[in-house]
Tab-separated table of C-alpha atoms in Angstrom:
chain	number	residue	atom	x	y	z
A	1	UNK	CA	40.739	-20.585	19.844
A	2	UNK	CA	43.848	-20.387	17.766
A	3	UNK	CA	44.404	-19.267	14.227
A	4	UNK	CA	47.517	-20.726	12.658
A	5	UNK	CA	48.701	-22.463	9.526
A	6	UNK	CA	48.004	-26.090	8.737
A	7	UNK	CA	49.419	-28.541	11.267
A	8	UNK	CA	52.288	-30.776	10.151
A	9	UNK	CA	51.087	-34.314	10.804
A	10	UNK	CA	54.244	-36.246	9.876
A	11	UNK	CA	57.306	-35.989	7.701
A	12	UNK	CA	58.520	-38.306	4.958
A	13	UNK	CA	62.305	-38.485	5.453
A	14	UNK	CA	63.340	-38.286	1.799
A	15	UNK	CA	64.629	-35.319	-0.198
A	16	UNK	CA	65.304	-33.426	3.011
A	17	UNK	CA	61.929	-34.177	4.558
A	18	UNK	CA	58.576	-33.781	2.793
A	19	UNK	CA	56.045	-32.387	5.218
A	20	UNK	CA	52.591	-33.934	5.159
A	21	UNK	CA	50.231	-31.315	6.550
A	22	UNK	CA	46.546	-31.314	7.366
A	23	UNK	CA	45.983	-29.649	3.989
A	24	UNK	CA	47.530	-32.567	2.109
A	25	UNK	CA	45.586	-35.198	4.016
A	26	UNK	CA	42.240	-33.425	3.618
A	27	UNK	CA	43.119	-32.889	-0.036
A	28	UNK	CA	43.544	-36.638	-0.450
A	29	UNK	CA	40.180	-37.122	1.235
A	30	UNK	CA	38.597	-34.677	-1.203
A	31	UNK	CA	40.113	-36.505	-4.173
A	32	UNK	CA	38.962	-39.903	-2.905
A	33	UNK	CA	35.474	-38.498	-2.350
A	34	UNK	CA	35.400	-37.076	-5.874
A	35	UNK	CA	36.599	-40.335	-7.433
A	36	UNK	CA	33.879	-42.252	-5.598
A	37	UNK	CA	31.297	-39.632	-6.612
A	38	UNK	CA	32.289	-39.727	-10.269
A	39	UNK	CA	32.364	-43.535	-10.296
A	40	UNK	CA	28.869	-43.518	-8.829
A	41	UNK	CA	27.520	-41.050	-11.380
A	42	UNK	CA	29.082	-42.692	-14.413
A	43	UNK	CA	28.451	-46.333	-13.619
A	44	UNK	CA	26.076	-48.077	-16.014
A	45	UNK	CA	25.999	-45.435	-18.742
A	46	UNK	CA	23.155	-45.896	-21.184
A	47	UNK	CA	22.286	-44.362	-24.494
A	48	UNK	CA	19.065	-42.863	-23.180
A	49	UNK	CA	20.072	-41.198	-19.908
A	50	UNK	CA	17.974	-41.481	-16.817
A	51	UNK	CA	18.377	-40.814	-13.121
A	52	UNK	CA	21.853	-39.930	-11.979
A	53	UNK	CA	23.261	-39.994	-15.495
A	54	UNK	CA	21.077	-36.984	-16.371
A	55	UNK	CA	22.745	-34.988	-13.585
A	56	UNK	CA	26.218	-35.901	-14.785
A	57	UNK	CA	25.362	-34.969	-18.361
A	58	UNK	CA	23.825	-31.687	-17.199
A	59	UNK	CA	27.060	-30.775	-15.444
A	60	UNK	CA	29.212	-31.671	-18.460
A	61	UNK	CA	26.907	-29.739	-20.778
A	62	UNK	CA	26.986	-26.737	-18.453
A	63	UNK	CA	30.796	-26.685	-18.407
A	64	UNK	CA	31.099	-27.123	-22.173
A	65	UNK	CA	28.520	-24.399	-22.733
A	66	UNK	CA	30.358	-22.003	-20.432
A	67	UNK	CA	33.706	-22.675	-22.087
A	68	UNK	CA	32.250	-22.218	-25.533
A	69	UNK	CA	30.473	-18.976	-24.702
A	70	UNK	CA	33.314	-17.415	-22.680
A	71	UNK	CA	36.524	-18.776	-24.191
A	72	UNK	CA	35.296	-19.524	-27.700
A	73	UNK	CA	35.193	-22.673	-29.786
A	74	UNK	CA	38.960	-22.796	-30.253
A	75	UNK	CA	39.569	-23.250	-26.534
A	76	UNK	CA	37.024	-26.023	-26.079
A	77	UNK	CA	39.857	-28.429	-25.231
A	78	UNK	CA	40.251	-26.935	-21.743
A	79	UNK	CA	36.705	-27.888	-20.727
A	80	UNK	CA	37.753	-31.061	-18.830
A	81	UNK	CA	40.310	-29.064	-16.842
A	82	UNK	CA	37.760	-26.356	-16.083
A	83	UNK	CA	35.179	-28.882	-14.938
A	84	UNK	CA	37.690	-30.681	-12.751
A	85	UNK	CA	39.019	-27.563	-11.074
A	86	UNK	CA	35.457	-26.378	-10.410
A	87	UNK	CA	34.512	-29.618	-8.671
A	88	UNK	CA	37.766	-29.870	-6.704
A	89	UNK	CA	37.555	-26.239	-5.600
A	90	UNK	CA	33.949	-26.538	-4.436
A	91	UNK	CA	34.522	-29.816	-2.635
A	92	UNK	CA	37.680	-28.532	-0.947
A	93	UNK	CA	36.012	-25.355	0.270
A	94	UNK	CA	32.867	-27.151	1.385
A	95	UNK	CA	34.880	-29.670	3.402
A	96	UNK	CA	34.769	-26.988	6.109
A	97	UNK	CA	31.161	-28.063	6.642
A	98	UNK	CA	32.194	-31.448	8.039
A	99	UNK	CA	34.581	-29.794	10.466
A	100	UNK	CA	37.993	-30.366	8.913
A	101	UNK	CA	40.372	-27.651	7.822
A	102	UNK	CA	39.627	-27.010	4.133
A	103	UNK	CA	42.618	-27.366	1.777
A	104	UNK	CA	41.828	-24.004	0.182
A	105	UNK	CA	42.703	-22.222	3.443
A	106	UNK	CA	46.307	-22.976	2.499
A	107	UNK	CA	47.857	-20.738	-0.127
A	108	UNK	CA	49.903	-23.668	-1.456
A	109	UNK	CA	46.747	-25.301	-2.835
A	110	UNK	CA	45.435	-22.278	-4.684
A	111	UNK	CA	48.935	-21.326	-5.831
A	112	UNK	CA	49.322	-24.780	-7.373
A	113	UNK	CA	46.017	-24.410	-9.232
A	114	UNK	CA	46.851	-20.952	-10.501
A	115	UNK	CA	50.279	-22.155	-11.657
A	116	UNK	CA	48.560	-24.872	-13.695
A	117	UNK	CA	46.319	-22.209	-15.228
A	118	UNK	CA	49.366	-20.041	-15.871
A	119	UNK	CA	51.047	-22.912	-17.724
A	120	UNK	CA	47.864	-23.523	-19.687
A	121	UNK	CA	47.728	-19.874	-20.759
A	122	UNK	CA	51.398	-19.909	-21.792
A	123	UNK	CA	50.913	-23.135	-23.772
A	124	UNK	CA	47.840	-21.721	-25.512
A	125	UNK	CA	49.751	-18.562	-26.426
A	126	UNK	CA	52.631	-20.565	-27.868
A	127	UNK	CA	50.194	-22.678	-29.850
A	128	UNK	CA	48.384	-19.652	-31.261
A	129	UNK	CA	51.360	-17.440	-32.104
A	130	UNK	CA	54.305	-19.830	-32.323
A	131	UNK	CA	57.175	-19.777	-29.849
A	132	UNK	CA	58.945	-16.670	-31.200
A	133	UNK	CA	55.701	-14.906	-32.008
A	134	UNK	CA	54.655	-15.272	-28.408
A	135	UNK	CA	57.975	-13.843	-27.211
A	136	UNK	CA	57.189	-10.618	-29.102
A	137	UNK	CA	54.742	-9.720	-26.382
A	138	UNK	CA	57.514	-9.435	-23.790
A	139	UNK	CA	59.271	-6.618	-25.655
A	140	UNK	CA	57.131	-4.299	-23.568
A	141	UNK	CA	58.380	-4.702	-19.990
A	142	UNK	CA	54.978	-3.770	-18.550
A	143	UNK	CA	53.537	-6.911	-20.107
A	144	UNK	CA	55.954	-9.033	-18.067
A	145	UNK	CA	54.490	-7.657	-14.848
A	146	UNK	CA	51.026	-8.167	-16.273
A	147	UNK	CA	51.722	-11.819	-17.045
A	148	UNK	CA	53.430	-12.560	-13.736
A	149	UNK	CA	50.787	-10.812	-11.632
A	150	UNK	CA	48.062	-13.068	-12.988
A	151	UNK	CA	48.860	-16.304	-11.088
A	152	UNK	CA	49.645	-14.358	-7.915
A	153	UNK	CA	46.346	-12.503	-7.956
A	154	UNK	CA	44.348	-15.631	-8.828
A	155	UNK	CA	45.928	-17.607	-5.985
A	156	UNK	CA	45.508	-14.780	-3.484
A	157	UNK	CA	41.900	-14.115	-4.490
A	158	UNK	CA	40.723	-17.676	-3.939
A	159	UNK	CA	42.847	-18.146	-0.817
A	160	UNK	CA	41.880	-14.909	0.902
A	161	UNK	CA	38.160	-15.286	0.244
A	162	UNK	CA	38.015	-18.748	1.771
A	163	UNK	CA	40.406	-17.732	4.558
A	164	UNK	CA	38.239	-14.792	5.594
A	165	UNK	CA	35.178	-17.047	5.792
A	166	UNK	CA	37.123	-19.642	7.782
A	167	UNK	CA	38.473	-17.107	10.290
A	168	UNK	CA	35.075	-15.483	10.744
A	169	UNK	CA	33.485	-18.864	11.404
A	170	UNK	CA	36.220	-19.660	13.961
A	171	UNK	CA	35.626	-16.318	15.683
A	172	UNK	CA	31.856	-16.838	15.727
A	173	UNK	CA	32.367	-20.300	17.214
A	174	UNK	CA	34.660	-18.965	19.925
A	175	UNK	CA	32.192	-16.176	20.712
A	176	UNK	CA	29.274	-18.597	21.013
A	177	UNK	CA	31.296	-20.927	23.258
A	178	UNK	CA	32.199	-17.962	25.485
A	179	UNK	CA	28.572	-16.755	25.641
A	180	UNK	CA	27.227	-20.203	26.521
A	181	UNK	CA	29.800	-20.657	29.284
A	182	UNK	CA	28.788	-17.269	30.762
A	183	UNK	CA	25.054	-17.898	30.428
A	184	UNK	CA	24.836	-21.478	31.592
A	185	UNK	CA	27.815	-21.667	33.962
A	186	UNK	CA	29.706	-24.953	34.263
A	187	UNK	CA	27.222	-26.814	32.081
A	188	UNK	CA	27.765	-24.330	29.267
A	189	UNK	CA	31.548	-24.535	29.398
A	190	UNK	CA	31.511	-28.341	29.086
A	191	UNK	CA	28.746	-28.387	26.522
A	192	UNK	CA	28.526	-25.134	24.486
A	193	UNK	CA	24.757	-25.074	23.997
A	194	UNK	CA	24.730	-21.982	21.740
A	195	UNK	CA	27.076	-23.665	19.260
A	196	UNK	CA	24.235	-25.926	18.114
A	197	UNK	CA	22.626	-24.667	14.932
A	198	UNK	CA	23.505	-20.980	15.188
A	199	UNK	CA	26.824	-21.205	13.268
A	200	UNK	CA	24.953	-22.931	10.430
A	201	UNK	CA	23.120	-19.702	9.633
A	202	UNK	CA	26.403	-17.819	9.225
A	203	UNK	CA	27.904	-20.745	7.393
A	204	UNK	CA	25.374	-20.328	4.581
A	205	UNK	CA	27.027	-17.085	3.572
A	206	UNK	CA	30.635	-17.570	4.610
A	207	UNK	CA	31.066	-21.198	3.527
A	208	UNK	CA	28.432	-22.096	0.950
A	209	UNK	CA	28.083	-18.820	-0.939
A	210	UNK	CA	31.775	-17.943	-0.875
A	211	UNK	CA	32.847	-21.396	-2.010
A	212	UNK	CA	30.559	-21.414	-5.022
A	213	UNK	CA	31.386	-17.863	-6.038
A	214	UNK	CA	35.135	-18.348	-5.716
A	215	UNK	CA	35.120	-21.629	-7.646
A	216	UNK	CA	33.085	-19.935	-10.357
A	217	UNK	CA	35.342	-16.870	-10.440
A	218	UNK	CA	38.398	-19.101	-10.705
A	219	UNK	CA	37.110	-21.051	-13.705
A	220	UNK	CA	35.747	-17.852	-15.232
A	221	UNK	CA	39.176	-16.212	-15.101
A	222	UNK	CA	40.790	-19.357	-16.486
A	223	UNK	CA	38.359	-19.401	-19.395
A	224	UNK	CA	38.672	-15.680	-20.100
A	225	UNK	CA	42.467	-15.680	-20.147
A	226	UNK	CA	42.791	-18.891	-22.146
A	227	UNK	CA	40.235	-17.510	-24.587
A	228	UNK	CA	42.248	-14.299	-24.920
A	229	UNK	CA	45.459	-16.271	-25.389
A	230	UNK	CA	43.973	-18.450	-28.115
A	231	UNK	CA	43.059	-15.467	-30.290
A	232	UNK	CA	45.158	-14.931	-33.368
A	233	UNK	CA	46.818	-11.559	-33.989
A	234	UNK	CA	44.353	-10.197	-36.524
A	235	UNK	CA	41.444	-10.747	-34.142
A	236	UNK	CA	43.356	-9.188	-31.304
A	237	UNK	CA	43.500	-5.786	-32.958
A	238	UNK	CA	39.730	-5.469	-33.018
A	239	UNK	CA	39.451	-5.315	-29.226
B	1	UNK	CA	58.449	-6.838	28.214
B	2	UNK	CA	61.275	-5.079	26.521
B	3	UNK	CA	60.439	-1.708	25.057
B	4	UNK	CA	61.479	-2.629	21.529
B	5	UNK	CA	59.155	-5.620	21.542
B	6	UNK	CA	56.293	-3.440	22.735
B	7	UNK	CA	56.959	-0.938	19.961
B	8	UNK	CA	57.043	-3.644	17.276
B	9	UNK	CA	53.815	-5.229	18.495
B	10	UNK	CA	52.011	-1.911	18.776
B	11	UNK	CA	53.168	-0.824	15.358
B	12	UNK	CA	52.043	-4.176	13.913
B	13	UNK	CA	48.571	-3.750	15.398
B	14	UNK	CA	48.349	-0.230	13.977
B	15	UNK	CA	49.543	-1.535	10.624
B	16	UNK	CA	46.828	-4.185	10.659
B	17	UNK	CA	44.260	-1.455	11.217
B	18	UNK	CA	45.667	0.687	8.428
B	19	UNK	CA	45.688	-2.303	6.072
B	20	UNK	CA	41.936	-2.640	6.509
B	21	UNK	CA	41.481	0.819	4.946
B	22	UNK	CA	41.337	-1.111	1.683
B	23	UNK	CA	37.765	-2.005	2.620
B	24	UNK	CA	36.817	1.630	2.060
B	25	UNK	CA	37.363	1.431	-1.670
B	26	UNK	CA	35.894	-2.040	-1.983
B	27	UNK	CA	32.732	-1.000	-0.155
B	28	UNK	CA	32.310	2.086	-2.315
B	29	UNK	CA	32.823	0.062	-5.471
B	30	UNK	CA	30.351	-2.600	-4.406
B	31	UNK	CA	27.734	-0.032	-3.510
B	32	UNK	CA	28.144	1.725	-6.836
B	33	UNK	CA	27.921	-1.554	-8.758
B	34	UNK	CA	24.811	-2.636	-6.870
B	35	UNK	CA	23.166	0.729	-7.482
B	36	UNK	CA	23.810	0.450	-11.196
B	37	UNK	CA	22.460	-3.108	-11.199
B	38	UNK	CA	19.255	-1.942	-9.506
B	39	UNK	CA	18.902	0.751	-12.164
B	40	UNK	CA	19.397	-1.825	-14.893
B	41	UNK	CA	16.801	-4.194	-13.431
B	42	UNK	CA	14.338	-1.323	-12.970
B	43	UNK	CA	14.750	-0.338	-16.609
B	44	UNK	CA	14.670	-3.887	-17.959
B	45	UNK	CA	13.046	-6.294	-15.487
B	46	UNK	CA	13.281	-9.211	-17.933
B	47	UNK	CA	17.114	-9.032	-17.802
B	48	UNK	CA	17.144	-9.629	-14.052
B	49	UNK	CA	18.916	-12.991	-14.060
B	50	UNK	CA	21.670	-11.908	-16.442
B	51	UNK	CA	22.228	-8.705	-14.466
B	52	UNK	CA	22.308	-10.576	-11.171
B	53	UNK	CA	24.903	-13.112	-12.266
B	54	UNK	CA	27.112	-10.410	-13.750
B	55	UNK	CA	26.728	-8.363	-10.581
B	56	UNK	CA	27.749	-11.266	-8.349
B	57	UNK	CA	30.864	-11.831	-10.466
B	58	UNK	CA	31.748	-8.153	-10.290
B	59	UNK	CA	31.178	-8.040	-6.541
B	60	UNK	CA	33.516	-11.004	-6.098
B	61	UNK	CA	36.219	-9.086	-7.966
B	62	UNK	CA	35.663	-5.907	-5.981
B	63	UNK	CA	35.767	-7.808	-2.721
B	64	UNK	CA	39.184	-9.205	-3.583
B	65	UNK	CA	40.939	-5.855	-3.195
B	66	UNK	CA	39.567	-5.602	0.323
B	67	UNK	CA	40.648	-9.152	1.094
B	68	UNK	CA	44.252	-8.442	0.087
B	69	UNK	CA	44.316	-5.923	2.911
B	70	UNK	CA	42.605	-8.444	5.158
B	71	UNK	CA	45.341	-11.022	4.514
B	72	UNK	CA	47.991	-8.459	5.448
B	73	UNK	CA	46.127	-7.657	8.661
B	74	UNK	CA	45.768	-11.345	9.559
B	75	UNK	CA	49.472	-11.912	8.902
B	76	UNK	CA	50.420	-8.990	11.117
B	77	UNK	CA	48.222	-10.143	13.997
B	78	UNK	CA	48.405	-13.949	13.962
B	79	UNK	CA	51.638	-14.706	12.094
B	80	UNK	CA	53.741	-11.632	12.716
B	81	UNK	CA	57.091	-11.939	10.930
B	82	UNK	CA	58.739	-9.130	12.927
B	83	UNK	CA	58.376	-10.281	16.540
B	84	UNK	CA	60.344	-13.475	15.890
B	85	UNK	CA	63.610	-11.545	15.506
B	86	UNK	CA	63.147	-9.811	18.836
B	87	UNK	CA	62.450	-12.736	21.153
B	88	UNK	CA	65.755	-14.563	20.572
């Protein structure tokens, strides 16, 4: 057993070498899977929904309802982004279930997402207060730290939650392989009998539960902060 | 093994242990939050689903502080930045 960063698979020799890691490749797989899934769910759309179209509409309604209740009507425009990031986050984290290294175990992935959210918050602020009005906030130096800490903490939260689940699953797997080789001798070391089924029970908490919660927390934070940023000054004083 | 390498590795292992002290606060916070949620459900059983979803969100936030420490510990053990300078 070895715990290390994502393996570099190959390097594109332009711009001083762009490294294509396991994370990138699995990320592409996740995107392809999602495109196929969405194409499947939205093919043959009818006025009166039935079958798979009902599921797709339920998801869209759920996301729009969440955005409206958490971020407010003014921020309803971010709903497509929120829905996309939720799906991508869940699918990336759950890709651990098919045995590949999930893209969210790399801080680059979550940092990229939180930077997008950071840009979204800044854009919303500029839209609500005007460019110079939004600069007024930075007169207080503590606010600068507050603003800059947000993407860092969002990226670290998602990354570390999935990472801890991943490492624990690796450790449990190594332990079960060791136990089966001790219990069943040579047979066990070639074919780790105990690794069948038992890790699935742990995986329910560490992979399934954690993935859903972290994806939900991520979109929740996005909605809350964009909602706060979209408030005009006079509303802001009431809080 | 050179003595300076041994000192750096030992100190890193101790540091990883100390970093996990963050779990103390996270555990206390989670226990407190869960206790309050149980009180709320006992007082108002019809609000169970709302309380539960809020509780899960809050627990996820509380857990994060512990996981920051966990990341530091993992870095110190599996990806130690200090031993690299010594080997060369």
